[in-house]
mmCIF file of C-alpha atoms in Angstrom:
data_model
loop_
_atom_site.group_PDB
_atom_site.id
_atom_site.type_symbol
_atom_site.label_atom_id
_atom_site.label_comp_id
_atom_site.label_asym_id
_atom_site.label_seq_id
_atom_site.Cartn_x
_atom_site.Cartn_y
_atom_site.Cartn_z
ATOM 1 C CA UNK A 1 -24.103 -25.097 -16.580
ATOM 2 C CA UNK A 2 -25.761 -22.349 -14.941
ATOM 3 C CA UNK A 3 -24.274 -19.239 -12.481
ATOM 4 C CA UNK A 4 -25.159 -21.533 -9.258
ATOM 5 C CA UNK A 5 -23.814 -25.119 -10.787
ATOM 6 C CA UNK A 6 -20.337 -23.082 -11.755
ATOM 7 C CA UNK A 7 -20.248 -21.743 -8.194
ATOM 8 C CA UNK A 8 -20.344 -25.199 -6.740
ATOM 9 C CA UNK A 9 -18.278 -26.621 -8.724
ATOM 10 C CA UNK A 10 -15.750 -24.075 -7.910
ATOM 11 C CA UNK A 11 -16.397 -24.567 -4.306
ATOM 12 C CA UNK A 12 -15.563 -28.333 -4.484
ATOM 13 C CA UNK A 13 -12.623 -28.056 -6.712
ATOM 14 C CA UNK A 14 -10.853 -25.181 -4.883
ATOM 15 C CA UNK A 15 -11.613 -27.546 -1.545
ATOM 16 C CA UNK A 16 -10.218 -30.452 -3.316
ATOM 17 C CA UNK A 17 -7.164 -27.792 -4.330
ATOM 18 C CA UNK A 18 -6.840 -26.876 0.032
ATOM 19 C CA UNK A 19 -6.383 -30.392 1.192
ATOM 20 C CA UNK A 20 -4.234 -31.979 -1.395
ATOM 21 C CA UNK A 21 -1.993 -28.671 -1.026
ATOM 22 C CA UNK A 22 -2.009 -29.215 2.678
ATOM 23 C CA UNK A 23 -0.709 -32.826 2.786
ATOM 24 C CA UNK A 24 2.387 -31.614 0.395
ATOM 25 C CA UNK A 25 3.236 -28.374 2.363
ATOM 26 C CA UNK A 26 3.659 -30.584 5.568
ATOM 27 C CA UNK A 27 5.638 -33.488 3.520
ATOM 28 C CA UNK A 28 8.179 -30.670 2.167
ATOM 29 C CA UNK A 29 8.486 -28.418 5.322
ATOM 30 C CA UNK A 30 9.611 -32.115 7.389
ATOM 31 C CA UNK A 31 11.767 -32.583 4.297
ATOM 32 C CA UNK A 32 12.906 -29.270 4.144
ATOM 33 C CA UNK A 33 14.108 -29.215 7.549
ATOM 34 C CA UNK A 34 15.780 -32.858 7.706
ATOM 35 C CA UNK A 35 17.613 -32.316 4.361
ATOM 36 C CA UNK A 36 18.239 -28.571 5.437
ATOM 37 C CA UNK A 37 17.023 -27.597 1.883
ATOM 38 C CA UNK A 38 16.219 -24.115 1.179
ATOM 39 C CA UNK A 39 14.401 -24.591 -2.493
ATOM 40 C CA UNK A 40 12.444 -27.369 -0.630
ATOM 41 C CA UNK A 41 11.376 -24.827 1.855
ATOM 42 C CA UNK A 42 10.646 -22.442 -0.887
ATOM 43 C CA UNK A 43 8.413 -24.952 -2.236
ATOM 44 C CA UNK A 44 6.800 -25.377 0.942
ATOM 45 C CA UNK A 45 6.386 -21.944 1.556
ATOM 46 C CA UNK A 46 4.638 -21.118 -1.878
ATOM 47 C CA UNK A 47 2.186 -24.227 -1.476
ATOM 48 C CA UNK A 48 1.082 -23.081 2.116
ATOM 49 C CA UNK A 49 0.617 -19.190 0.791
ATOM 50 C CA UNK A 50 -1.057 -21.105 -1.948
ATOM 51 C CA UNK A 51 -3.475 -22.784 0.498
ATOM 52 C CA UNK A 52 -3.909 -19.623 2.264
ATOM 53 C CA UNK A 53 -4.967 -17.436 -0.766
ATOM 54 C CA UNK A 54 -7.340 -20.364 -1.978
ATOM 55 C CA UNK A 55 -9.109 -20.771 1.460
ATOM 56 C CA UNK A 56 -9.663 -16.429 0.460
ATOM 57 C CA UNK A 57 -10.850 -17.576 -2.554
ATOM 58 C CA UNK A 58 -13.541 -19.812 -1.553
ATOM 59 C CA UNK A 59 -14.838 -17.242 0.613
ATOM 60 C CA UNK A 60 -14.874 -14.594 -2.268
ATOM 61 C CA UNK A 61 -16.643 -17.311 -4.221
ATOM 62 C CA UNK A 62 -19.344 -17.479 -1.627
ATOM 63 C CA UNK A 63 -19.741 -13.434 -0.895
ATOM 64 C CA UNK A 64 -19.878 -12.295 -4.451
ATOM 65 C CA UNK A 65 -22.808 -14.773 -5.808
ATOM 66 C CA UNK A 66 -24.686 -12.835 -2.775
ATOM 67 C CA UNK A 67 -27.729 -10.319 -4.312
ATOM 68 C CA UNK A 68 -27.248 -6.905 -4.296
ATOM 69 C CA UNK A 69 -27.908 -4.410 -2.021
ATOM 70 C CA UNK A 70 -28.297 -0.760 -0.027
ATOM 71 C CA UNK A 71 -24.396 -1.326 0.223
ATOM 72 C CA UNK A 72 -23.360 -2.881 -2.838
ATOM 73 C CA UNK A 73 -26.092 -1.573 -5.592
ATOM 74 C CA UNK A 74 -23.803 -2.348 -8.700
ATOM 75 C CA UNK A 75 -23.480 -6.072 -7.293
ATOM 76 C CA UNK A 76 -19.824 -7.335 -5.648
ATOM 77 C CA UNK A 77 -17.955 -8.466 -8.833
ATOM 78 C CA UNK A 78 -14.959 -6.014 -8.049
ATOM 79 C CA UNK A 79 -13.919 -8.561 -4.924
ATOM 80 C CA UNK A 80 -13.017 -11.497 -7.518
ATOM 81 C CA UNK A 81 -10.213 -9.196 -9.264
ATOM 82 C CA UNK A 82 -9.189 -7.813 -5.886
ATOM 83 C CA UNK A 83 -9.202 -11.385 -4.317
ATOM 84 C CA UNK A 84 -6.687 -11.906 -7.378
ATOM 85 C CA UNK A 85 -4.423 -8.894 -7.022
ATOM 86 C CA UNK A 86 -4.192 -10.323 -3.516
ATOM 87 C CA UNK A 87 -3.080 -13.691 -4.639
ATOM 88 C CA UNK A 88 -0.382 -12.372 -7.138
ATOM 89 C CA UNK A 89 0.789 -9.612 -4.709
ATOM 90 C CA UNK A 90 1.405 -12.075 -2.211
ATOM 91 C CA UNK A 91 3.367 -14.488 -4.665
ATOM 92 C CA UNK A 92 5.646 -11.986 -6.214
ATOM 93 C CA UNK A 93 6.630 -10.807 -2.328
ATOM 94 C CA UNK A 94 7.440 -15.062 -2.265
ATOM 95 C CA UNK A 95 9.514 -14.873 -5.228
ATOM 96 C CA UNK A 96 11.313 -11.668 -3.910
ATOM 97 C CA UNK A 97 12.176 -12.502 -0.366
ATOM 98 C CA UNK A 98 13.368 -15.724 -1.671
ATOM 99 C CA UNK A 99 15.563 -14.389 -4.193
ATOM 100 C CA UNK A 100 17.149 -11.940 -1.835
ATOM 101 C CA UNK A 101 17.926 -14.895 1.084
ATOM 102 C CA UNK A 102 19.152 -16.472 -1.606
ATOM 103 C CA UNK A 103 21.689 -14.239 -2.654
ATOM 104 C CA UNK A 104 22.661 -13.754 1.032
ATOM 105 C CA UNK A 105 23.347 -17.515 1.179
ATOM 106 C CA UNK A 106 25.414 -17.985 -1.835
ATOM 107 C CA UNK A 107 27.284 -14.499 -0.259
ATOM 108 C CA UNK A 108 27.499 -16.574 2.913
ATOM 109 C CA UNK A 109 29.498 -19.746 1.237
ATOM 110 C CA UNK A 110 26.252 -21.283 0.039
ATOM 111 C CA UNK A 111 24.779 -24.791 1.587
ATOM 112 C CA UNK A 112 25.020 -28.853 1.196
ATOM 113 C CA UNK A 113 21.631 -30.549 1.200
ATOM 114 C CA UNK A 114 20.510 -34.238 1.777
ATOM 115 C CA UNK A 115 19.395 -35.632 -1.074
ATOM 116 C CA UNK A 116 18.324 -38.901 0.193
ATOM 117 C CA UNK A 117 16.112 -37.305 2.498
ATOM 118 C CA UNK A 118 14.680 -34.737 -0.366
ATOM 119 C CA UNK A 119 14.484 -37.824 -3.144
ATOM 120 C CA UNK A 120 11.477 -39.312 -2.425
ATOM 121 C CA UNK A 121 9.377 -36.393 -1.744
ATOM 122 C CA UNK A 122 10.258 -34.403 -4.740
ATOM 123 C CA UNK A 123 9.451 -37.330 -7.194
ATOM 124 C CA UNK A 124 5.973 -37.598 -5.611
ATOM 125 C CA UNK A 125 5.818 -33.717 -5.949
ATOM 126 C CA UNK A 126 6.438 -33.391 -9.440
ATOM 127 C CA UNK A 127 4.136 -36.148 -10.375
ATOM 128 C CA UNK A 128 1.035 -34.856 -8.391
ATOM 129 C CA UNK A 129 1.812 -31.408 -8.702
ATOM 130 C CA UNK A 130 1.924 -31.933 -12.834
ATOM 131 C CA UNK A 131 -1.549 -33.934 -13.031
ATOM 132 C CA UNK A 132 -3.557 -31.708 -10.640
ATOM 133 C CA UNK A 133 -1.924 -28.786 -12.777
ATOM 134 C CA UNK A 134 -3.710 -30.417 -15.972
ATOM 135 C CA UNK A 135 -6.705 -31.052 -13.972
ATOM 136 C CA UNK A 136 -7.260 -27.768 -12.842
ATOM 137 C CA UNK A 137 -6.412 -26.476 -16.369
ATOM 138 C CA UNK A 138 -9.425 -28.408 -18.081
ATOM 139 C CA UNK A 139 -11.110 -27.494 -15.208
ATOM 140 C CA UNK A 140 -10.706 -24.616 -15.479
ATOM 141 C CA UNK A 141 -11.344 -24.041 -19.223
ATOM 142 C CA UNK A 142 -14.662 -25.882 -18.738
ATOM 143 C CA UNK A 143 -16.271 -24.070 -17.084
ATOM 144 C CA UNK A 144 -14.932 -20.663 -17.601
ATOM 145 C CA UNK A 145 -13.298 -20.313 -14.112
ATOM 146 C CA UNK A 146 -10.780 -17.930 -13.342
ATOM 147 C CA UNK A 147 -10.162 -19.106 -9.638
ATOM 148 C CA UNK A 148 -9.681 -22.272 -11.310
ATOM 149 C CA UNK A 149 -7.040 -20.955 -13.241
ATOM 150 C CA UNK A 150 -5.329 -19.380 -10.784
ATOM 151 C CA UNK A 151 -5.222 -22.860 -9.046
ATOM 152 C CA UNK A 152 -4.071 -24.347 -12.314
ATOM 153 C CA UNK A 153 -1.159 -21.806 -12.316
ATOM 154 C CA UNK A 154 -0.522 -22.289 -8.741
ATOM 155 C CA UNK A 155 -0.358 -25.951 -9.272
ATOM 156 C CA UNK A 156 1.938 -25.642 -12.429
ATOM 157 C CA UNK A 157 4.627 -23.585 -10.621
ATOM 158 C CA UNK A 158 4.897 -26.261 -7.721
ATOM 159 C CA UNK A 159 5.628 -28.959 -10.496
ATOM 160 C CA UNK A 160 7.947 -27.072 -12.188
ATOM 161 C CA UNK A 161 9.661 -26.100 -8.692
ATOM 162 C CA UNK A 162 10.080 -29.424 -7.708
ATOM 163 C CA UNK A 163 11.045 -30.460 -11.430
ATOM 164 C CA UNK A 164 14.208 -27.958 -11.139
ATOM 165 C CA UNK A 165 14.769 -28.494 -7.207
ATOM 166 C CA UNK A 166 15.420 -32.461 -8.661
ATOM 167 C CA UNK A 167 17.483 -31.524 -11.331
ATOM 168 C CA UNK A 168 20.064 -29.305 -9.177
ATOM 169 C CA UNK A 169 20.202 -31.662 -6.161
ATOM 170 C CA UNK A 170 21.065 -34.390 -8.950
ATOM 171 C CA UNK A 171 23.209 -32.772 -10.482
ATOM 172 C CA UNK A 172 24.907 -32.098 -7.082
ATOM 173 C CA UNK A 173 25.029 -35.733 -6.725
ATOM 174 C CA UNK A 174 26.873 -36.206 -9.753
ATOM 175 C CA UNK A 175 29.520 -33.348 -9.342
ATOM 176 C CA UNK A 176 31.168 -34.945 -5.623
ATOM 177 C CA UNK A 177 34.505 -36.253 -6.254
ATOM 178 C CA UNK A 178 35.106 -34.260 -9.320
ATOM 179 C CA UNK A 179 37.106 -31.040 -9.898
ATOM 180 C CA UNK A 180 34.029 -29.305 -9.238
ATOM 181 C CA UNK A 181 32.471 -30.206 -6.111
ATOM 182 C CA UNK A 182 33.266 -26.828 -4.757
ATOM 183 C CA UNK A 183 30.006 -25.766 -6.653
ATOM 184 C CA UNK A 184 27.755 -28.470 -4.934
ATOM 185 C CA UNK A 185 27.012 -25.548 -1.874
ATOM 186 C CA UNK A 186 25.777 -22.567 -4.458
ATOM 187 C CA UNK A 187 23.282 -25.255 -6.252
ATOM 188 C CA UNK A 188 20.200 -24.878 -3.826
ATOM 189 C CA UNK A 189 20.056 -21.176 -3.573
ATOM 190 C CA UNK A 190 21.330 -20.889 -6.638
ATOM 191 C CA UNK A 191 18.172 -22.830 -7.912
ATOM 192 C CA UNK A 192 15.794 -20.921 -5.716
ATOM 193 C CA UNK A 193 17.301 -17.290 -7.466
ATOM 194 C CA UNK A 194 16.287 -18.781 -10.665
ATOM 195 C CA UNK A 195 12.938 -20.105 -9.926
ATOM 196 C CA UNK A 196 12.422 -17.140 -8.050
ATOM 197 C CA UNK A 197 13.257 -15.073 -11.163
ATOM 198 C CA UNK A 198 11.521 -17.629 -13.515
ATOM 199 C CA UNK A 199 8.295 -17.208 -11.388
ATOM 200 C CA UNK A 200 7.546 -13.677 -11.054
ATOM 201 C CA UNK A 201 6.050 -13.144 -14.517
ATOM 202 C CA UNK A 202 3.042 -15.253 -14.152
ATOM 203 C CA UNK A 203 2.393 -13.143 -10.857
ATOM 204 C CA UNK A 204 3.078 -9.913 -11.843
ATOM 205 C CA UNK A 205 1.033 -10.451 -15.277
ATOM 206 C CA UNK A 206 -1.986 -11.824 -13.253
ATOM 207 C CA UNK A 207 -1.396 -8.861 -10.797
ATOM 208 C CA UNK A 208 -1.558 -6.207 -13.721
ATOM 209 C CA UNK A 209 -4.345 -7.700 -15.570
ATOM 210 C CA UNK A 210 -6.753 -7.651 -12.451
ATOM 211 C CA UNK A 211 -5.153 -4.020 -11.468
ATOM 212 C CA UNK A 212 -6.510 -2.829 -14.833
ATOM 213 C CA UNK A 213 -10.282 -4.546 -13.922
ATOM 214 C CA UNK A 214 -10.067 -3.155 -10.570
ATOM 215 C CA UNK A 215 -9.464 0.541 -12.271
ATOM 216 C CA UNK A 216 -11.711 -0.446 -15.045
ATOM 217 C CA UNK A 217 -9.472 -0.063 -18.078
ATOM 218 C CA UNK A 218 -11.424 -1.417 -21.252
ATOM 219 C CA UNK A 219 -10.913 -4.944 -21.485
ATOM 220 C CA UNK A 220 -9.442 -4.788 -24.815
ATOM 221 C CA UNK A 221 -11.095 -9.000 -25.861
ATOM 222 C CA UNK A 222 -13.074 -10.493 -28.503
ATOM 223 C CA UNK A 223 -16.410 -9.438 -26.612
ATOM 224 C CA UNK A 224 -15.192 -5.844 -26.479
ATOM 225 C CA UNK A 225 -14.677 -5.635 -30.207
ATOM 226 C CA UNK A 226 -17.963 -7.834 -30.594
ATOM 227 C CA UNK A 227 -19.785 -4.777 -28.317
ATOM 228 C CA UNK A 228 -18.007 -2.314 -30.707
ATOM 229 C CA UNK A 229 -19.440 -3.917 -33.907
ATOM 230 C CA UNK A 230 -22.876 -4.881 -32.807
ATOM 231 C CA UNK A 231 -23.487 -1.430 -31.658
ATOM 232 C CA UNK A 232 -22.131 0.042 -34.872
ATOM 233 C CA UNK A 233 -24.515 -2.437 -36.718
ATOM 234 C CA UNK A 234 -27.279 -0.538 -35.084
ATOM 235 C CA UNK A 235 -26.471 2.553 -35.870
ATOM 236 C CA UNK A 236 -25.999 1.844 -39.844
ATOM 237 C CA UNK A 237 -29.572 -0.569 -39.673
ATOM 238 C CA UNK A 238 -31.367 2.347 -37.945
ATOM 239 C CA UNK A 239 -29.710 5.373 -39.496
ATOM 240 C CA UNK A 240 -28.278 6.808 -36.393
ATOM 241 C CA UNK A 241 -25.878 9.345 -36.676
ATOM 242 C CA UNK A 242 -23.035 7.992 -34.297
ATOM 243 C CA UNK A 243 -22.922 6.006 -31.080
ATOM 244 C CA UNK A 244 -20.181 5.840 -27.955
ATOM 245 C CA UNK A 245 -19.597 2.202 -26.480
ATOM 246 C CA UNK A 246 -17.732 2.067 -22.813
ATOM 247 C CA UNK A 247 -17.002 -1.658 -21.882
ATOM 248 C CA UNK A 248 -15.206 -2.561 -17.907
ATOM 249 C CA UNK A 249 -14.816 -6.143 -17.274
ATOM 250 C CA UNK A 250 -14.539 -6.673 -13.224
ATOM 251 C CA UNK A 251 -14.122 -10.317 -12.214
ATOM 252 C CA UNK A 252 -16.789 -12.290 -14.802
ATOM 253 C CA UNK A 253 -19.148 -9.350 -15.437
ATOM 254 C CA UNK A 254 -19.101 -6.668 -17.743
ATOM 255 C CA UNK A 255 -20.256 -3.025 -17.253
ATOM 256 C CA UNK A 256 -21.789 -1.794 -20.730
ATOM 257 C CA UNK A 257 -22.576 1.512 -21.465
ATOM 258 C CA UNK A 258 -23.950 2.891 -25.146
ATOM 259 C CA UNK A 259 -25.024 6.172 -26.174
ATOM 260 C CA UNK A 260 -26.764 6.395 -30.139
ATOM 261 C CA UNK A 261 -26.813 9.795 -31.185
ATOM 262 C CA UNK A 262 -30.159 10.023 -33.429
ATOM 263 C CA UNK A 263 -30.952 12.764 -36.037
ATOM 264 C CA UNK A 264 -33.307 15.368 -35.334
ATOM 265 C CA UNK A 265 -35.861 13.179 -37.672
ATOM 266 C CA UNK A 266 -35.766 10.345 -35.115
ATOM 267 C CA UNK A 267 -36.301 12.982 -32.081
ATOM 268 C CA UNK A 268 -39.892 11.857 -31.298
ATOM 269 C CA UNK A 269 -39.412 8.355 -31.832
ATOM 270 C CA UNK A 270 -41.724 6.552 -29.550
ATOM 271 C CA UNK A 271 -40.108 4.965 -26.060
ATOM 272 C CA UNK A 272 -41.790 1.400 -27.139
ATOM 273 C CA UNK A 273 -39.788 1.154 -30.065
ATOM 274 C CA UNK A 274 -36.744 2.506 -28.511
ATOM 275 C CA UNK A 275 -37.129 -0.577 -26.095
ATOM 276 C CA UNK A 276 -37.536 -2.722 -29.249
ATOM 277 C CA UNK A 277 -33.638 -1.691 -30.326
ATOM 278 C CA UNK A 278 -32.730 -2.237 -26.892
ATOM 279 C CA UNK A 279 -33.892 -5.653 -26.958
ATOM 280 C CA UNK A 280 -32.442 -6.350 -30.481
ATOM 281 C CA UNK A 281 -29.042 -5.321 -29.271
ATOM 282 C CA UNK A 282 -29.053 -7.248 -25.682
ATOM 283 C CA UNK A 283 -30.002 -10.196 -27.311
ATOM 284 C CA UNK A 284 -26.906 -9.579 -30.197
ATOM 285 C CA UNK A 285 -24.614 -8.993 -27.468
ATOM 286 C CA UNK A 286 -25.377 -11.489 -24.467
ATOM 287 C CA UNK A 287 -23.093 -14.160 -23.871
ATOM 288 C CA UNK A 288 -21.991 -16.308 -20.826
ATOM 289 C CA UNK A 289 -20.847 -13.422 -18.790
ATOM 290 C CA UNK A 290 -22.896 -11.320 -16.689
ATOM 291 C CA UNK A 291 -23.592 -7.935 -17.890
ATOM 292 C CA UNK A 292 -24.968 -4.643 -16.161
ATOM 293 C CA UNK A 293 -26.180 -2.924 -19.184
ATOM 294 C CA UNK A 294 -27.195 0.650 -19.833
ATOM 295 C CA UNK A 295 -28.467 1.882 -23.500
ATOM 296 C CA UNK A 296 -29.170 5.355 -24.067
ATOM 297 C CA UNK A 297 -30.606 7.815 -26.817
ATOM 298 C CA UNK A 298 -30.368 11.475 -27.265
ATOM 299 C CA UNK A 299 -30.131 13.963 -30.340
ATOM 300 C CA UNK A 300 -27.279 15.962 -28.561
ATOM 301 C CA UNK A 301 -23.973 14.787 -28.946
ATOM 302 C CA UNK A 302 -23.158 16.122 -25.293
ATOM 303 C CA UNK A 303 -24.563 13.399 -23.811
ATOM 304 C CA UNK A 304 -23.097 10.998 -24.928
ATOM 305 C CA UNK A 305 -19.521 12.019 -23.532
#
């Protein structure tokens, strides 16, 4: 699948993603209100931010595959990992505001919900929510896609949100009549603290991860190390003294940057077979990413740093 097939296929998906996410966020804000159920709100909440940040998405999708130009001359990659950050950032401020009403309703003397009302909407959540989750996910991993992931992710937490908003408002069910009914009030925002808690490490660890791209920390993955050794390989084949490898990863490309330090004896080494090692070494270290590539020789190590 080629650069312009994966970008369609992304574009259809993350559509497909926008109006399935739509018809649940109404269902559960109606629900929400008539059962008076703040987890189902939650849940509501995070699938229309959801929607939101994928509708940003699908216009990234569209801007970055655009050519570069006077504006952009190193090409738009950065906006996929800052379309990202964006995503997470938004989540985690979910999770937080969440937790802290929460707290302020347990404080309050808690809240009863309807669970006859909530019932049939949250089995039909957990069930679609769970298969588009493992849709997305082998979408995802098919074609290398990490908007699809994101959207697998996003999908994952609703099922599991609606999984645990079940369980509670069962178990609430269960507990009137008994010695401890007094507890059925605390169960919904007590639920929403702990999804709310639950939730905010697949945020915040999608939030650092495209912070570090966006700053260009070394990627520190198995095409890193294979950049490391391939270039060392060159060195030791042509008896080069030493070389310096810098690898970024922004979005799905990878800025590549390697300095060989040659001996004095290989100072007037013609530029035609210089281009011949090039060559040997792009074609060692290409892959399905995209690349920008710069190789470099000098006999003075100060170059190189």
């Amino acid at each position: 699948m080629n650069e312009r097939q994966k970008r369609l296929r992304e574009r259809r998906l993350i559509k497909l993603s926008i109006i399935t996410g739509s018809g649940f966020t109404i269902w559960a804000i109606v629900v929400g209100i008539l059962g008076d159920s703040k987890s189902i709100i939650f849940d509501a909440l995070f699938s229309m931010v959801g929607i939101s940040l994928s509708g940003v998405s699908l216009l990234v999708n569209n801007f970055v595959r655009k050519p570069d130009d006077d504006d952009l001359p190193f090409g738009r990659a950065q906006f996929e990992p800052f379309s990202m950050t964006l995503q997470s950032a938004v989540i985690i401020f979910l999770c937080l505001y969440s937790l802290a009403t929460s707290v302020m309703d347990i404080i309050a003397g808690g809240k009863s919900v309807e669970l006859d009302i909530a019932l049939p909407y949250l089995i039909a959540s957990i069930i679609g929510c769970f298969l588009l989750w493992l849709y997305f996910r082998r979408m995802a991993l098919q074609i290398r896609s990490e908007y699809l992931r994101i959207e697998a992710t996003e999908w994952q937490l609703d099922a599991l949100l609606s999984t645990g908003v079940l369980v509670v408002l069962s178990l609430g069910y269960f507990l009137r009549g008994t010695s401890l009914a007094f507890l059925i009030p605390y169960l919904d925002p007590g639920m929403v603290i702990i999804i709310s808690l639950l939730f905010l490490r697949i945020p915040v660890g999608t939030f650092w991860k495209n912070i570090r791209e966006l700053l260009q920390f070394a990627p520190d993955d198995e095409v890193e190390e294979m950049i490391h050794q391939e270039a060392e390989g060159i060195s030791k084949r042509y008896g080069f003294i030493d070389e310096y490898v810098r690898v970024a990863k922004t979005g799905g490309s990878y800025t590549i940057e390697i300095d060989f330090l040659l001996p004095e004896a290989l100072a007037h080494t013609q530029v035609k077979e210089l281009d011949g090692i090039r060559q040997e070494l792009y074609d060692r270290i290409r892959g399905e990413y995209k690349m920008w590539l710069t190789i470099s020789f000098t006999t003075e190590r100060k170059w190189m740093i």
